[in-house]
Amino acid sequence: NAGVTQTPKFQVLKTGQSMTLQCAQDMNHEYMSWYRQDPGMGLRLIHYSVGAGITDQGEVPNGYNVSRSTTEDFPLRLLSAAPSQTSVYFCASSPGGGNNEKLFFGSGTQLSVL
Amino acid sequence: SQQGEEDPQALSIQEGENATMNCSYKTSINNLQWYRQNSGRGLVHLILIRSNEREKHSGRLRVTLDTSKKSSSLLITASRAADTASYFCATVNSGGYQKVTFGTGTKLQVIP
């Protein structure tokens, strides 16, 4: 079992570039989510999904897009990168089913936007 | 603004002492969880308390929940140097899609 796999681990972008952060889980989890972590801010929810085809916005969704075409994958797209999007991004999943009692985290992607 | 806020932001104690961290949140919840993060790595789940519970224990961890005050506390007893990490509370909202939102975290340093 690989758990939650995030790629890439590190990425440097120029302002205005687009890219996709990948997240995959092999635990058949219904719930998947993306967070960004900035110093002193804890983790802030960007987008989340409660199942294939169902996504919703979190606390800080602007500048990011998501889709959930399969149970396993939940990619996060940056449409036009900005320096304010420099952060560490974490993907997490949970069995779901209504209670989300335990999240499993990926190892994170460190993104720098110049 | 974030759902949860924790205090203190940072805590430094001697090995063997107890560490207490507090979390306040804003909306009605289904459950509240505590996570630990070592050095910027992914978070690891520690313990969960449901909205109809007041106290839970797991090893050296004790969690309390006061839904009337929208607050929770995490107590780590007999701390060890290996407990040095950041600790976050997370809440699952009641009703609608049950998303998981985190607090701002407490950075704990345990001095050997």
PDB file of C-alpha atoms in Angstrom:
ATOM      1  CA  ASN A   1       0.000   0.000   0.000  1.00  0.00           C
ATOM      2  CA  ALA A   2       1.536   3.303  -1.099  1.00  0.00           C
ATOM      3  CA  GLY A   3      -1.069   5.419   0.758  1.00  0.00           C
ATOM      4  CA  VAL A   4      -1.250   9.007  -0.529  1.00  0.00           C
ATOM      5  CA  THR A   5       1.309   9.892  -3.195  1.00  0.00           C
ATOM      6  CA  GLN A   6       2.056  13.472  -4.198  1.00  0.00           C
ATOM      7  CA  THR A   7       4.185  14.570  -7.125  1.00  0.00           C
ATOM      8  CA  PRO A   8       6.376  16.477  -7.609  1.00  0.00           C
ATOM      9  CA  LYS A   9       8.113  16.992  -4.249  1.00  0.00           C
ATOM     10  CA  PHE A  10       9.639  20.312  -5.323  1.00  0.00           C
ATOM     11  CA  GLN A  11       8.722  22.750  -8.070  1.00  0.00           C
ATOM     12  CA  VAL A  12       9.865  26.209  -9.118  1.00  0.00           C
ATOM     13  CA  LEU A  13       7.613  28.246 -11.400  1.00  0.00           C
ATOM     14  CA  LYS A  14       7.749  31.661 -12.952  1.00  0.00           C
ATOM     15  CA  THR A  15       4.886  34.064 -12.442  1.00  0.00           C
ATOM     16  CA  GLY A  16       2.122  33.351 -14.935  1.00  0.00           C
ATOM     17  CA  GLN A  17       3.052  29.720 -15.590  1.00  0.00           C
ATOM     18  CA  SER A  18       0.515  26.975 -15.038  1.00  0.00           C
ATOM     19  CA  MET A  19       1.044  23.555 -13.571  1.00  0.00           C
ATOM     20  CA  THR A  20      -0.722  20.604 -11.985  1.00  0.00           C
ATOM     21  CA  LEU A  21       0.124  19.064  -8.637  1.00  0.00           C
ATOM     22  CA  GLN A  22      -0.711  15.386  -8.646  1.00  0.00           C
ATOM     23  CA  CYS A  23      -2.286  13.410  -5.808  1.00  0.00           C
ATOM     24  CA  ALA A  24      -3.188   9.735  -5.891  1.00  0.00           C
ATOM     25  CA  GLN A  25      -4.384   7.333  -3.200  1.00  0.00           C
ATOM     26  CA  ASP A  26      -4.747   3.569  -3.328  1.00  0.00           C
ATOM     27  CA  MET A  27      -7.016   3.117  -0.298  1.00  0.00           C
ATOM     28  CA  ASN A  28     -10.350   3.565  -2.117  1.00  0.00           C
ATOM     29  CA  HIS A  29     -11.034   6.693  -0.041  1.00  0.00           C
ATOM     30  CA  GLU A  30     -14.080   8.780  -0.874  1.00  0.00           C
ATOM     31  CA  TYR A  31     -12.810  12.049   0.619  1.00  0.00           C
ATOM     32  CA  MET A  32      -9.763  13.856  -0.788  1.00  0.00           C
ATOM     33  CA  SER A  33      -8.547  17.353  -0.084  1.00  0.00           C
ATOM     34  CA  TRP A  34      -5.817  19.889  -0.768  1.00  0.00           C
ATOM     35  CA  TYR A  35      -4.230  22.181   1.816  1.00  0.00           C
ATOM     36  CA  ARG A  36      -1.574  24.818   1.704  1.00  0.00           C
ATOM     37  CA  GLN A  37       0.703  25.474   4.660  1.00  0.00           C
ATOM     38  CA  ASP A  38       2.317  28.826   5.217  1.00  0.00           C
ATOM     39  CA  PRO A  39       4.397  29.874   8.257  1.00  0.00           C
ATOM     40  CA  GLY A  40       2.160  30.823  11.179  1.00  0.00           C
ATOM     41  CA  MET A  41      -1.029  30.009   9.249  1.00  0.00           C
ATOM     42  CA  GLY A  42      -1.426  26.326   9.891  1.00  0.00           C
ATOM     43  CA  LEU A  43      -3.098  24.368   7.106  1.00  0.00           C
ATOM     44  CA  ARG A  44      -5.725  26.094   5.013  1.00  0.00           C
ATOM     45  CA  LEU A  45      -8.192  24.093   2.953  1.00  0.00           C
ATOM     46  CA  ILE A  46      -8.112  24.891  -0.775  1.00  0.00           C
ATOM     47  CA  HIS A  47     -10.560  22.415  -2.325  1.00  0.00           C
ATOM     48  CA  TYR A  48     -12.000  19.094  -1.335  1.00  0.00           C
ATOM     49  CA  SER A  49     -13.976  16.220  -2.861  1.00  0.00           C
ATOM     50  CA  VAL A  50     -16.420  13.799  -1.262  1.00  0.00           C
ATOM     51  CA  GLY A  51     -16.385  11.401  -4.200  1.00  0.00           C
ATOM     52  CA  ALA A  52     -15.775  11.091  -7.927  1.00  0.00           C
ATOM     53  CA  GLY A  53     -17.451  13.959  -9.719  1.00  0.00           C
ATOM     54  CA  ILE A  54     -18.122  15.990  -6.548  1.00  0.00           C
ATOM     55  CA  THR A  55     -15.850  18.852  -5.516  1.00  0.00           C
ATOM     56  CA  ASP A  56     -16.307  21.961  -3.399  1.00  0.00           C
ATOM     57  CA  GLN A  57     -14.343  25.028  -2.364  1.00  0.00           C
ATOM     58  CA  GLY A  58     -12.467  25.347   0.883  1.00  0.00           C
ATOM     59  CA  GLU A  59     -11.148  28.421   2.695  1.00  0.00           C
ATOM     60  CA  VAL A  60      -8.724  29.667   0.028  1.00  0.00           C
ATOM     61  CA  PRO A  61      -9.854  28.438  -3.426  1.00  0.00           C
ATOM     62  CA  ASN A  62      -8.948  31.436  -5.600  1.00  0.00           C
ATOM     63  CA  GLY A  63      -6.328  30.697  -8.252  1.00  0.00           C
ATOM     64  CA  TYR A  64      -6.767  26.935  -8.033  1.00  0.00           C
ATOM     65  CA  ASN A  65      -8.909  24.415  -9.920  1.00  0.00           C
ATOM     66  CA  VAL A  66      -9.673  20.794  -9.163  1.00  0.00           C
ATOM     67  CA  SER A  67     -11.571  17.903 -10.694  1.00  0.00           C
ATOM     68  CA  ARG A  68     -12.230  14.360  -9.527  1.00  0.00           C
ATOM     69  CA  SER A  69     -12.820  12.030 -12.453  1.00  0.00           C
ATOM     70  CA  THR A  70     -11.707   8.878 -10.576  1.00  0.00           C
ATOM     71  CA  THR A  71     -11.751   7.787  -6.938  1.00  0.00           C
ATOM     72  CA  GLU A  72      -7.948   7.500  -6.907  1.00  0.00           C
ATOM     73  CA  ASP A  73      -6.821  10.868  -8.291  1.00  0.00           C
ATOM     74  CA  PHE A  74      -7.375  14.461  -7.227  1.00  0.00           C
ATOM     75  CA  PRO A  75      -5.106  16.873  -9.159  1.00  0.00           C
ATOM     76  CA  LEU A  76      -4.725  20.531  -8.184  1.00  0.00           C
ATOM     77  CA  ARG A  77      -4.236  22.989 -11.029  1.00  0.00           C
ATOM     78  CA  LEU A  78      -2.633  26.398 -10.729  1.00  0.00           C
ATOM     79  CA  LEU A  79      -3.948  28.386 -13.644  1.00  0.00           C
ATOM     80  CA  SER A  80      -1.545  31.347 -13.611  1.00  0.00           C
ATOM     81  CA  ALA A  81       0.986  31.077 -10.804  1.00  0.00           C
ATOM     82  CA  ALA A  82       1.575  34.079  -8.547  1.00  0.00           C
ATOM     83  CA  PRO A  83       4.268  34.642  -5.866  1.00  0.00           C
ATOM     84  CA  SER A  84       1.484  34.511  -3.235  1.00  0.00           C
ATOM     85  CA  GLN A  85       1.059  30.835  -4.129  1.00  0.00           C
ATOM     86  CA  THR A  86       4.543  30.009  -2.863  1.00  0.00           C
ATOM     87  CA  SER A  87       3.791  27.459  -0.166  1.00  0.00           C
ATOM     88  CA  VAL A  88       3.916  23.827   0.844  1.00  0.00           C
ATOM     89  CA  TYR A  89       0.941  21.886  -0.494  1.00  0.00           C
ATOM     90  CA  PHE A  90      -0.463  18.775   1.142  1.00  0.00           C
ATOM     91  CA  CYS A  91      -2.974  16.314  -0.212  1.00  0.00           C
ATOM     92  CA  ALA A  92      -4.968  14.223   2.248  1.00  0.00           C
ATOM     93  CA  SER A  93      -7.616  11.519   2.003  1.00  0.00           C
ATOM     94  CA  SER A  94     -10.098   9.827   4.271  1.00  0.00           C
ATOM     95  CA  PRO A  95     -12.521   6.907   3.954  1.00  0.00           C
ATOM     96  CA  GLY A  96     -15.322   9.477   4.133  1.00  0.00           C
ATOM     97  CA  GLY A  97     -18.777   8.010   4.453  1.00  0.00           C
ATOM     98  CA  GLY A  98     -19.943  10.999   6.436  1.00  0.00           C
ATOM     99  CA  ASN A  99     -17.622  11.267   9.403  1.00  0.00           C
ATOM    100  CA  ASN A 100     -14.085  11.800   8.095  1.00  0.00           C
ATOM    101  CA  GLU A 101     -12.582  10.511  11.301  1.00  0.00           C
ATOM    102  CA  LYS A 102      -8.970  10.244  10.153  1.00  0.00           C
ATOM    103  CA  LEU A 103      -7.023  11.937   7.366  1.00  0.00           C
ATOM    104  CA  PHE A 104      -4.037  10.317   5.670  1.00  0.00           C
ATOM    105  CA  PHE A 105      -1.496  12.797   4.327  1.00  0.00           C
ATOM    106  CA  GLY A 106       0.908  12.818   1.439  1.00  0.00           C
ATOM    107  CA  SER A 107       4.495  13.993   1.986  1.00  0.00           C
ATOM    108  CA  GLY A 108       3.896  17.427   0.472  1.00  0.00           C
ATOM    109  CA  THR A 109       4.973  19.532  -2.506  1.00  0.00           C
ATOM    110  CA  GLN A 110       7.165  22.561  -1.916  1.00  0.00           C
ATOM    111  CA  LEU A 111       6.276  25.168  -4.546  1.00  0.00           C
ATOM    112  CA  SER A 112       8.163  28.386  -5.210  1.00  0.00           C
ATOM    113  CA  VAL A 113       6.794  30.995  -7.601  1.00  0.00           C
ATOM    114  CA  LEU A 114       9.338  33.570  -8.717  1.00  0.00           C
TER     115      LEU A 114
ATOM    116  CA  SER B   1     -10.403  33.315   8.483  1.00  0.00           C
ATOM    117  CA  GLN B   2      -9.572  29.827   9.708  1.00  0.00           C
ATOM    118  CA  GLN B   3     -12.005  27.606  11.522  1.00  0.00           C
ATOM    119  CA  GLY B   4      -9.650  26.872  14.391  1.00  0.00           C
ATOM    120  CA  GLU B   5      -7.153  28.804  16.413  1.00  0.00           C
ATOM    121  CA  GLU B   6      -4.752  27.331  18.883  1.00  0.00           C
ATOM    122  CA  ASP B   7      -2.858  28.657  21.786  1.00  0.00           C
ATOM    123  CA  PRO B   8      -0.211  28.950  22.719  1.00  0.00           C
ATOM    124  CA  GLN B   9       1.486  29.375  19.345  1.00  0.00           C
ATOM    125  CA  ALA B  10       4.671  27.998  20.882  1.00  0.00           C
ATOM    126  CA  LEU B  11       5.413  26.075  24.053  1.00  0.00           C
ATOM    127  CA  SER B  12       8.751  25.066  25.557  1.00  0.00           C
ATOM    128  CA  ILE B  13       8.893  22.626  28.473  1.00  0.00           C
ATOM    129  CA  GLN B  14      11.331  20.296  30.204  1.00  0.00           C
ATOM    130  CA  GLU B  15      11.225  16.570  29.589  1.00  0.00           C
ATOM    131  CA  GLY B  16       8.876  14.895  32.059  1.00  0.00           C
ATOM    132  CA  GLU B  17       6.542  17.898  32.347  1.00  0.00           C
ATOM    133  CA  ASN B  18       2.999  17.960  30.983  1.00  0.00           C
ATOM    134  CA  ALA B  19       2.105  19.979  27.881  1.00  0.00           C
ATOM    135  CA  THR B  20      -1.351  21.481  27.336  1.00  0.00           C
ATOM    136  CA  MET B  21      -2.535  22.957  24.057  1.00  0.00           C
ATOM    137  CA  ASN B  22      -5.881  24.602  23.448  1.00  0.00           C
ATOM    138  CA  CYS B  23      -8.033  24.875  20.337  1.00  0.00           C
ATOM    139  CA  SER B  24     -11.031  27.099  19.703  1.00  0.00           C
ATOM    140  CA  TYR B  25     -13.323  26.773  16.693  1.00  0.00           C
ATOM    141  CA  LYS B  26     -16.243  28.653  15.211  1.00  0.00           C
ATOM    142  CA  THR B  27     -18.964  26.404  13.820  1.00  0.00           C
ATOM    143  CA  SER B  28     -20.916  23.313  14.888  1.00  0.00           C
ATOM    144  CA  ILE B  29     -18.865  20.166  14.514  1.00  0.00           C
ATOM    145  CA  ASN B  30     -19.303  16.442  14.012  1.00  0.00           C
ATOM    146  CA  ASN B  31     -15.926  15.611  15.537  1.00  0.00           C
ATOM    147  CA  LEU B  32     -12.576  17.149  16.436  1.00  0.00           C
ATOM    148  CA  GLN B  33      -9.196  15.580  15.790  1.00  0.00           C
ATOM    149  CA  TRP B  34      -5.607  16.281  16.806  1.00  0.00           C
ATOM    150  CA  TYR B  35      -2.644  15.790  14.493  1.00  0.00           C
ATOM    151  CA  ARG B  36       1.102  15.980  14.872  1.00  0.00           C
ATOM    152  CA  GLN B  37       3.627  17.264  12.312  1.00  0.00           C
ATOM    153  CA  ASN B  38       7.361  16.701  12.466  1.00  0.00           C
ATOM    154  CA  SER B  39       9.601  19.174  10.642  1.00  0.00           C
ATOM    155  CA  GLY B  40       7.295  20.099   7.747  1.00  0.00           C
ATOM    156  CA  ARG B  41       6.337  16.531   6.923  1.00  0.00           C
ATOM    157  CA  GLY B  42       2.799  15.259   6.402  1.00  0.00           C
ATOM    158  CA  LEU B  43       0.524  15.309   9.435  1.00  0.00           C
ATOM    159  CA  VAL B  44      -0.166  12.190  11.466  1.00  0.00           C
ATOM    160  CA  HIS B  45      -3.494  11.549  13.190  1.00  0.00           C
ATOM    161  CA  LEU B  46      -3.278  11.280  16.983  1.00  0.00           C
ATOM    162  CA  ILE B  47      -6.752  11.140  18.465  1.00  0.00           C
ATOM    163  CA  LEU B  48     -10.404  11.895  17.707  1.00  0.00           C
ATOM    164  CA  ILE B  49     -13.245  13.063  19.932  1.00  0.00           C
ATOM    165  CA  ARG B  50     -16.847  13.128  18.761  1.00  0.00           C
ATOM    166  CA  SER B  51     -19.224  16.000  19.458  1.00  0.00           C
ATOM    167  CA  ASN B  52     -21.192  13.967  22.026  1.00  0.00           C
ATOM    168  CA  GLU B  53     -18.054  13.069  24.012  1.00  0.00           C
ATOM    169  CA  ARG B  54     -16.350  15.188  26.655  1.00  0.00           C
ATOM    170  CA  GLU B  55     -13.058  13.401  27.217  1.00  0.00           C
ATOM    171  CA  LYS B  56     -10.900  10.771  25.494  1.00  0.00           C
ATOM    172  CA  HIS B  57      -7.641   9.123  26.459  1.00  0.00           C
ATOM    173  CA  SER B  58      -5.012   7.390  24.352  1.00  0.00           C
ATOM    174  CA  GLY B  59      -1.742   6.451  26.018  1.00  0.00           C
ATOM    175  CA  ARG B  60      -0.163   9.712  27.263  1.00  0.00           C
ATOM    176  CA  LEU B  61      -2.745  11.821  25.413  1.00  0.00           C
ATOM    177  CA  ARG B  62      -5.891  13.251  26.947  1.00  0.00           C
ATOM    178  CA  VAL B  63      -8.354  15.295  24.919  1.00  0.00           C
ATOM    179  CA  THR B  64     -11.305  17.270  26.225  1.00  0.00           C
ATOM    180  CA  LEU B  65     -14.113  18.895  24.287  1.00  0.00           C
ATOM    181  CA  ASP B  66     -16.513  21.620  25.402  1.00  0.00           C
ATOM    182  CA  THR B  67     -19.027  22.206  22.622  1.00  0.00           C
ATOM    183  CA  SER B  68     -20.767  25.003  24.541  1.00  0.00           C
ATOM    184  CA  LYS B  69     -17.514  26.979  24.504  1.00  0.00           C
ATOM    185  CA  LYS B  70     -16.417  25.604  21.111  1.00  0.00           C
ATOM    186  CA  SER B  71     -13.072  24.608  22.534  1.00  0.00           C
ATOM    187  CA  SER B  72     -10.839  21.594  23.021  1.00  0.00           C
ATOM    188  CA  SER B  73      -7.601  20.874  24.798  1.00  0.00           C
ATOM    189  CA  LEU B  74      -4.848  18.320  24.254  1.00  0.00           C
ATOM    190  CA  LEU B  75      -2.771  17.232  27.224  1.00  0.00           C
ATOM    191  CA  ILE B  76       0.447  15.289  26.717  1.00  0.00           C
ATOM    192  CA  THR B  77       1.621  13.828  30.015  1.00  0.00           C
ATOM    193  CA  ALA B  78       5.219  13.005  30.974  1.00  0.00           C
ATOM    194  CA  SER B  79       6.581  14.602  27.817  1.00  0.00           C
ATOM    195  CA  ARG B  80       9.636  13.261  25.993  1.00  0.00           C
ATOM    196  CA  ALA B  81      12.117  14.932  23.682  1.00  0.00           C
ATOM    197  CA  ALA B  82      10.576  12.892  20.859  1.00  0.00           C
ATOM    198  CA  ASP B  83       7.275  14.756  21.402  1.00  0.00           C
ATOM    199  CA  THR B  84       8.905  17.874  19.936  1.00  0.00           C
ATOM    200  CA  ALA B  85       6.688  18.724  16.953  1.00  0.00           C
ATOM    201  CA  SER B  86       3.828  20.951  15.847  1.00  0.00           C
ATOM    202  CA  TYR B  87       0.324  19.971  16.934  1.00  0.00           C
ATOM    203  CA  PHE B  88      -2.862  20.899  15.084  1.00  0.00           C
ATOM    204  CA  CYS B  89      -6.532  20.540  15.851  1.00  0.00           C
ATOM    205  CA  ALA B  90      -8.912  19.790  13.005  1.00  0.00           C
ATOM    206  CA  THR B  91     -12.685  19.959  12.935  1.00  0.00           C
ATOM    207  CA  VAL B  92     -15.248  18.193  10.781  1.00  0.00           C
ATOM    208  CA  ASN B  93     -18.319  20.352  10.346  1.00  0.00           C
ATOM    209  CA  SER B  94     -21.783  18.985  10.998  1.00  0.00           C
ATOM    210  CA  GLY B  95     -24.269  19.097   8.166  1.00  0.00           C
ATOM    211  CA  GLY B  96     -23.634  19.361   4.441  1.00  0.00           C
ATOM    212  CA  TYR B  97     -20.371  18.132   2.998  1.00  0.00           C
ATOM    213  CA  GLN B  98     -18.202  17.235   5.963  1.00  0.00           C
ATOM    214  CA  LYS B  99     -14.976  19.013   5.189  1.00  0.00           C
ATOM    215  CA  VAL B 100     -11.968  18.957   7.493  1.00  0.00           C
ATOM    216  CA  THR B 101     -10.427  22.292   8.487  1.00  0.00           C
ATOM    217  CA  PHE B 102      -7.382  22.912  10.636  1.00  0.00           C
ATOM    218  CA  GLY B 103      -6.278  25.340  13.283  1.00  0.00           C
ATOM    219  CA  THR B 104      -3.124  27.397  13.276  1.00  0.00           C
ATOM    220  CA  GLY B 105      -1.092  24.947  15.373  1.00  0.00           C
ATOM    221  CA  THR B 106       1.073  24.898  18.479  1.00  0.00           C
ATOM    222  CA  LYS B 107       4.826  24.348  18.173  1.00  0.00           C
ATOM    223  CA  LEU B 108       6.002  22.249  21.109  1.00  0.00           C
ATOM    224  CA  GLN B 109       9.632  21.964  22.143  1.00  0.00           C
ATOM    225  CA  VAL B 110      10.547  19.440  24.808  1.00  0.00           C
ATOM    226  CA  ILE B 111      13.993  20.079  26.259  1.00  0.00           C
ATOM    227  CA  PRO B 112      15.910  16.963  27.376  1.00  0.00           C
TER     228      PRO B 112
END
